[in-house]
mmCIF file of C-alpha atoms and ligand atoms in Angstrom:
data_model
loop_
_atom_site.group_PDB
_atom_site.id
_atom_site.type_symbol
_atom_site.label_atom_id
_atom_site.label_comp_id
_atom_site.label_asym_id
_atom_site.label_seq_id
_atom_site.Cartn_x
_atom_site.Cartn_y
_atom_site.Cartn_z
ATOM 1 C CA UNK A 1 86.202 92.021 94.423
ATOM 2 C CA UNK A 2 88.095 93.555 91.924
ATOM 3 C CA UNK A 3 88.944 97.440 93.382
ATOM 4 C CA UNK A 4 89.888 100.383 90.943
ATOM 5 C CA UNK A 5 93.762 100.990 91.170
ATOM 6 C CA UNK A 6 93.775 105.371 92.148
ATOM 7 C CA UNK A 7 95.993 106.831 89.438
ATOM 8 C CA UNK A 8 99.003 109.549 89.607
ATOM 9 C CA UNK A 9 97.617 112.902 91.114
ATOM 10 C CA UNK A 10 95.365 111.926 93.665
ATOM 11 C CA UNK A 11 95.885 112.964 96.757
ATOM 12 C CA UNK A 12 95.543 109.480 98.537
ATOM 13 C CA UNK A 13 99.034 108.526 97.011
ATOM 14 C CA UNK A 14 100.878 111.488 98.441
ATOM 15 C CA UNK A 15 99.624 111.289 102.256
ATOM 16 C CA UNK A 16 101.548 108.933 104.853
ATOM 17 C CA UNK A 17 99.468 106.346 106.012
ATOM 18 C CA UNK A 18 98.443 105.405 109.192
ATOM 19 C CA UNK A 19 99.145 101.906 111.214
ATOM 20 C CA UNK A 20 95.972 99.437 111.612
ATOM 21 C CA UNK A 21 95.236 97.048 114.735
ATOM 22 C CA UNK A 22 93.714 93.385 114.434
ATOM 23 C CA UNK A 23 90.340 94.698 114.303
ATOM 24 C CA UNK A 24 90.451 96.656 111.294
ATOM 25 C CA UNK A 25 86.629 96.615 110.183
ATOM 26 C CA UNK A 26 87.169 94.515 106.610
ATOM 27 C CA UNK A 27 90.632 93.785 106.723
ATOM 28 C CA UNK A 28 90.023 89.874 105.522
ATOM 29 C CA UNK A 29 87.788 90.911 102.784
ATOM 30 C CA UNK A 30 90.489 93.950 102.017
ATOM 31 C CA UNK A 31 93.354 91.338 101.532
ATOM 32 C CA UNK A 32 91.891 89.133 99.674
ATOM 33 C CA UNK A 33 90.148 91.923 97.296
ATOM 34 C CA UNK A 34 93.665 93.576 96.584
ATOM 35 C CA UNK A 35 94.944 90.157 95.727
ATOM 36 C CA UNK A 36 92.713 89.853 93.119
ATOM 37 C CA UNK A 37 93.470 93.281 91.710
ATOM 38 C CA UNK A 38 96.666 92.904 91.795
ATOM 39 C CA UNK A 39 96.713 89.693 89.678
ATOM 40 C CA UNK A 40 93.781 91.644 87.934
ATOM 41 C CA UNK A 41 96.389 93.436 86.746
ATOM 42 C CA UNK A 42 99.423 91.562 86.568
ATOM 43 C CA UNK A 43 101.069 93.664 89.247
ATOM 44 C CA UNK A 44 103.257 91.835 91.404
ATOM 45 C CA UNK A 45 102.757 94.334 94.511
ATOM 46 C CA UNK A 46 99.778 96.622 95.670
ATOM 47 C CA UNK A 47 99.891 98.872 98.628
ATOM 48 C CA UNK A 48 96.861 100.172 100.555
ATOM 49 C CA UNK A 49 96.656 103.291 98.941
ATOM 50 C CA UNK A 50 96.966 102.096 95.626
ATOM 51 C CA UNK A 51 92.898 101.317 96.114
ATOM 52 C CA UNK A 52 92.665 104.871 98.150
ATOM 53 C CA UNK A 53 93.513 103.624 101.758
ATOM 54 C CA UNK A 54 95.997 105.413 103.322
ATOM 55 C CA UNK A 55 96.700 102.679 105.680
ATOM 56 C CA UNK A 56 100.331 100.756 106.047
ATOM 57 C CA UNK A 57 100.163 98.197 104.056
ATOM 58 C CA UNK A 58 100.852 96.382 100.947
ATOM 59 C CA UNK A 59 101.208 92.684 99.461
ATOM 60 C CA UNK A 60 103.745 91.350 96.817
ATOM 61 C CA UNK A 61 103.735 88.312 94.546
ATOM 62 C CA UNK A 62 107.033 87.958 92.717
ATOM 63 C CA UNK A 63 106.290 84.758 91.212
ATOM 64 C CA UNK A 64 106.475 86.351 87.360
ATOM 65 C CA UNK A 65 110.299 86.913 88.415
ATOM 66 C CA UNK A 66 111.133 83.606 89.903
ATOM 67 C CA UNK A 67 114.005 82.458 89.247
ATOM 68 C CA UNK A 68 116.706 79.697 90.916
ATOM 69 C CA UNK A 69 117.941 82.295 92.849
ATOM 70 C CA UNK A 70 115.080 83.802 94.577
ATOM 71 C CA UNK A 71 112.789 81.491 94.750
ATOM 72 C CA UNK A 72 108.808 83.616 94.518
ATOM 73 C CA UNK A 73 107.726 85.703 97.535
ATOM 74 C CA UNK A 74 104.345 86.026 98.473
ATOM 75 C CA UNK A 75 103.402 88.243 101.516
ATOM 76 C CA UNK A 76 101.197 90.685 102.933
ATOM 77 C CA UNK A 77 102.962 93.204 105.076
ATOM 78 C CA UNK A 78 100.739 95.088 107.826
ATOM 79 C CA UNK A 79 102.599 98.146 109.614
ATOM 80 C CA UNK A 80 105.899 97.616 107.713
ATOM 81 C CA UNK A 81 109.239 99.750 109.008
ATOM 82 C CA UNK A 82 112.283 99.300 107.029
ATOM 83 C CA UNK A 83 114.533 99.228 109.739
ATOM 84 C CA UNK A 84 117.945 98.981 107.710
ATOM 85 C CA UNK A 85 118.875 99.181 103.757
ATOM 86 C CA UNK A 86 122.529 97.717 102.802
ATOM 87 C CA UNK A 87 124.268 96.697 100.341
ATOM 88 C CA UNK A 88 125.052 97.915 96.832
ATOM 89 C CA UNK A 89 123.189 100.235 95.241
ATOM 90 C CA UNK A 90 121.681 98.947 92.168
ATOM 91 C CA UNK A 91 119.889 100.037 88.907
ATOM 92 C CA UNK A 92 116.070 97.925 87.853
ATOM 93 C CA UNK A 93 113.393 99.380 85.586
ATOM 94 C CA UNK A 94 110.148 100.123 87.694
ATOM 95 C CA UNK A 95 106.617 100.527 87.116
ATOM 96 C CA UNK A 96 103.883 100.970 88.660
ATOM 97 C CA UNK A 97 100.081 100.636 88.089
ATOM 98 C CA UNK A 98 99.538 104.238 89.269
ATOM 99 C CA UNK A 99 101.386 105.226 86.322
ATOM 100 C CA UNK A 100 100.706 103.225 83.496
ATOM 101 C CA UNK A 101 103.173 102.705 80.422
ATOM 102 C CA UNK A 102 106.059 104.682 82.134
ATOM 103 C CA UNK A 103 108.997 102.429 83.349
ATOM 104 C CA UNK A 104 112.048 103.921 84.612
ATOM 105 C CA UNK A 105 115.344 102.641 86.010
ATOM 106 C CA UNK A 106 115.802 103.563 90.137
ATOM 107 C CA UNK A 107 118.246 103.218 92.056
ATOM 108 C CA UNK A 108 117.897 101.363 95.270
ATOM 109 C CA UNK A 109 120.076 99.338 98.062
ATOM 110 C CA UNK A 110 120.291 95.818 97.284
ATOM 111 C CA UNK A 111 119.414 94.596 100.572
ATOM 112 C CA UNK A 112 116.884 95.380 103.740
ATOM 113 C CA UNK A 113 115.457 94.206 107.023
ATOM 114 C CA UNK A 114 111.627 94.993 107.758
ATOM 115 C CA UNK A 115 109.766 94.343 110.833
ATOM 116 C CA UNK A 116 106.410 94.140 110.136
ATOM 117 C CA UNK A 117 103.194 92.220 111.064
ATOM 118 C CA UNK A 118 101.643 89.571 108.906
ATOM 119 C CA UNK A 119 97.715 89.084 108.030
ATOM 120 C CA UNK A 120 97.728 87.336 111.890
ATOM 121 C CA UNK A 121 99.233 90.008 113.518
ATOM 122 C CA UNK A 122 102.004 88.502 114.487
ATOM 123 C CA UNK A 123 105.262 90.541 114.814
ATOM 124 C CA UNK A 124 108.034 89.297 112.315
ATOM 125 C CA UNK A 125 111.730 90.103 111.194
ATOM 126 C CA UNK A 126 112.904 89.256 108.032
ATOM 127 C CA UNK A 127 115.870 90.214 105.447
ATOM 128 C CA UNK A 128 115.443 90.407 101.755
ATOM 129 C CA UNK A 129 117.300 90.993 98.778
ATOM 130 C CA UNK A 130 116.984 90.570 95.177
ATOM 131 C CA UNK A 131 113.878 91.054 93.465
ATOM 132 C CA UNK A 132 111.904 90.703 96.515
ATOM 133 C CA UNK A 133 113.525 93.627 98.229
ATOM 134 C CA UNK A 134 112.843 95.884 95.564
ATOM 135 C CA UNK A 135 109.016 95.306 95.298
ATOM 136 C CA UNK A 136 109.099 95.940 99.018
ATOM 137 C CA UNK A 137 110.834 99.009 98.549
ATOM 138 C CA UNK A 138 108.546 100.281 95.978
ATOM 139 C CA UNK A 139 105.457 99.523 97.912
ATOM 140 C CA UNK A 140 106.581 100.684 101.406
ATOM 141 C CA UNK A 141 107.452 103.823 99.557
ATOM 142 C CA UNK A 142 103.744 104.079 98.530
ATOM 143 C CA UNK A 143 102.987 103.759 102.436
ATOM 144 C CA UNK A 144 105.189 106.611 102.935
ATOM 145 C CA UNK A 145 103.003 108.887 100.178
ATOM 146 C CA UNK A 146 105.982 108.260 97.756
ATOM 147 C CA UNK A 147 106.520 106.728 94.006
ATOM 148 C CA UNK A 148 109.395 105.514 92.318
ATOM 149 C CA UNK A 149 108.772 109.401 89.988
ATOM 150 C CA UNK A 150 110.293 110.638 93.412
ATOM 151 C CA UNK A 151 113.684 108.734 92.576
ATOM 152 C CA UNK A 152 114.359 109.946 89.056
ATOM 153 C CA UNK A 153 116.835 113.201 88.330
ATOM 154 C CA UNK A 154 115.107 116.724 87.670
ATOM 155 C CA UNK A 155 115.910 116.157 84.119
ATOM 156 C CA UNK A 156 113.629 112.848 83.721
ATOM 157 C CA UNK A 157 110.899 114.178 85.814
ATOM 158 C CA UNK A 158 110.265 117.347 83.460
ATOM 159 C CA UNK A 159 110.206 115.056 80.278
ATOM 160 C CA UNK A 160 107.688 113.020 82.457
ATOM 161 C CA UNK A 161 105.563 115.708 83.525
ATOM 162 C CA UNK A 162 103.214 116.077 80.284
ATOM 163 C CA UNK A 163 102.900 112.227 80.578
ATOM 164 C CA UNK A 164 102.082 112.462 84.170
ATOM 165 C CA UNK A 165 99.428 115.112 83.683
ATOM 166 C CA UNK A 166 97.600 113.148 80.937
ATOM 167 C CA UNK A 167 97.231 110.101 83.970
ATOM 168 C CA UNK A 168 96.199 112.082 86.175
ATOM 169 C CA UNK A 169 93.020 113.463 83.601
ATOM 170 C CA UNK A 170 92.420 109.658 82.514
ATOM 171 C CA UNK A 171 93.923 110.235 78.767
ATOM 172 C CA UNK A 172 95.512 106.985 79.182
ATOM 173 C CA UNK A 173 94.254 103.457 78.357
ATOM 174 C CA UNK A 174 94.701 100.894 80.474
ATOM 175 C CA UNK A 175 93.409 97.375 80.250
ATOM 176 C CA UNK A 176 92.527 97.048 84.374
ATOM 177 C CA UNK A 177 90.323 99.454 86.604
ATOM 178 C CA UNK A 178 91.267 102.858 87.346
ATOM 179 C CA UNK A 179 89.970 105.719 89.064
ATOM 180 C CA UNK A 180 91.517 109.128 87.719
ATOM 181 C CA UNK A 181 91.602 112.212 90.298
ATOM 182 C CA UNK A 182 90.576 115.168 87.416
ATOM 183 C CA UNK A 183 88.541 112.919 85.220
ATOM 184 C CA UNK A 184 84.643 113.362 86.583
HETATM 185 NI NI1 NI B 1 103.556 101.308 92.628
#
């Protein structure tokens, strides 16, 4: 089932949310519903409160970026901690489908090790970099009530704000499901 994506202003975004056990009422029918509004909407990551849950955790698909390199990532994370960033830091132009139309270049470590649990519960370890690293960073930051606005200078974010406003009151045409906080 195809969920609306919550847009820029609600509240949902800004709150930290909350770990989930095994026996999460829906959690099957969750993952596999934010898969398919994710593709829905050619997003290559979705976190929880993205489709106003504030619960940790988020999915990625990087296979629009594959490359020989880094090979495409696909993964759901359940109670993610990013227990170590390294590396350089590095520019890439983000976006996100809580904000439509506005991509901006952030700056974030190259590298990272999460522990996490995957969609069995089990209790991994991994390291990432490239690509992959910085769709996790992006969506753990939306676990954490954060978005990649957060990163930019003062100066960017008041030439956003108008921009961000209209999002928030649905002036903004998207071609995937929304649900705008101040549009009723
Ligand atoms: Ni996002």
């Amino acid at each position: 089932m195809i969920l609306p994506i919550v847009a820029f202003g609600d509240p949902v975004l800004r709150k930290k949310a909350v770990n989930i056990s095994k026996d999460y009422d829906g959690l099957e029918m969750l993952l596999d519903s934010m898969f398919e509004t994710m593709y829905a909407s050619h997003g290559v990551g979705l976190a929880a409160p993205q489709v106003g849950k504030s619960i940790n955790l988020f999915m990625l698909d990087t296979a629009p970026f594959e490359d020989e390199k880094y090979p495409a990532l696909k993964k759901v994370f359940i109670n993610p901690e990013i227990i170590d960033e390294s590396g350089e830091i590095w520019e890439f132009e983000e976006g996100c489908l809580s904000i439509p139309h506005i991509r901006e270049n952030v700056k974030r470590y190259t590298s990272l090790t999460i522990r996490y649990q995957n969609e069995n519960f089990e209790q991994l370890e991994e390291s990432y970099d490239g690509i992959a690293a910085r769709v996790i960073q992006h969506e753990y930051d939306h676990c954490q009530g954060k978005l990649f606005v957060d990163h930019l200078s003062e100066l960017k974010k008041r030439l956003l704000k108008n921009k961000l406003i209209s999002i928030s009151k649905g002036a903004v045409k998207v071609d995937y499901r929304m649900r705008f906080p101040s549009a009723r």
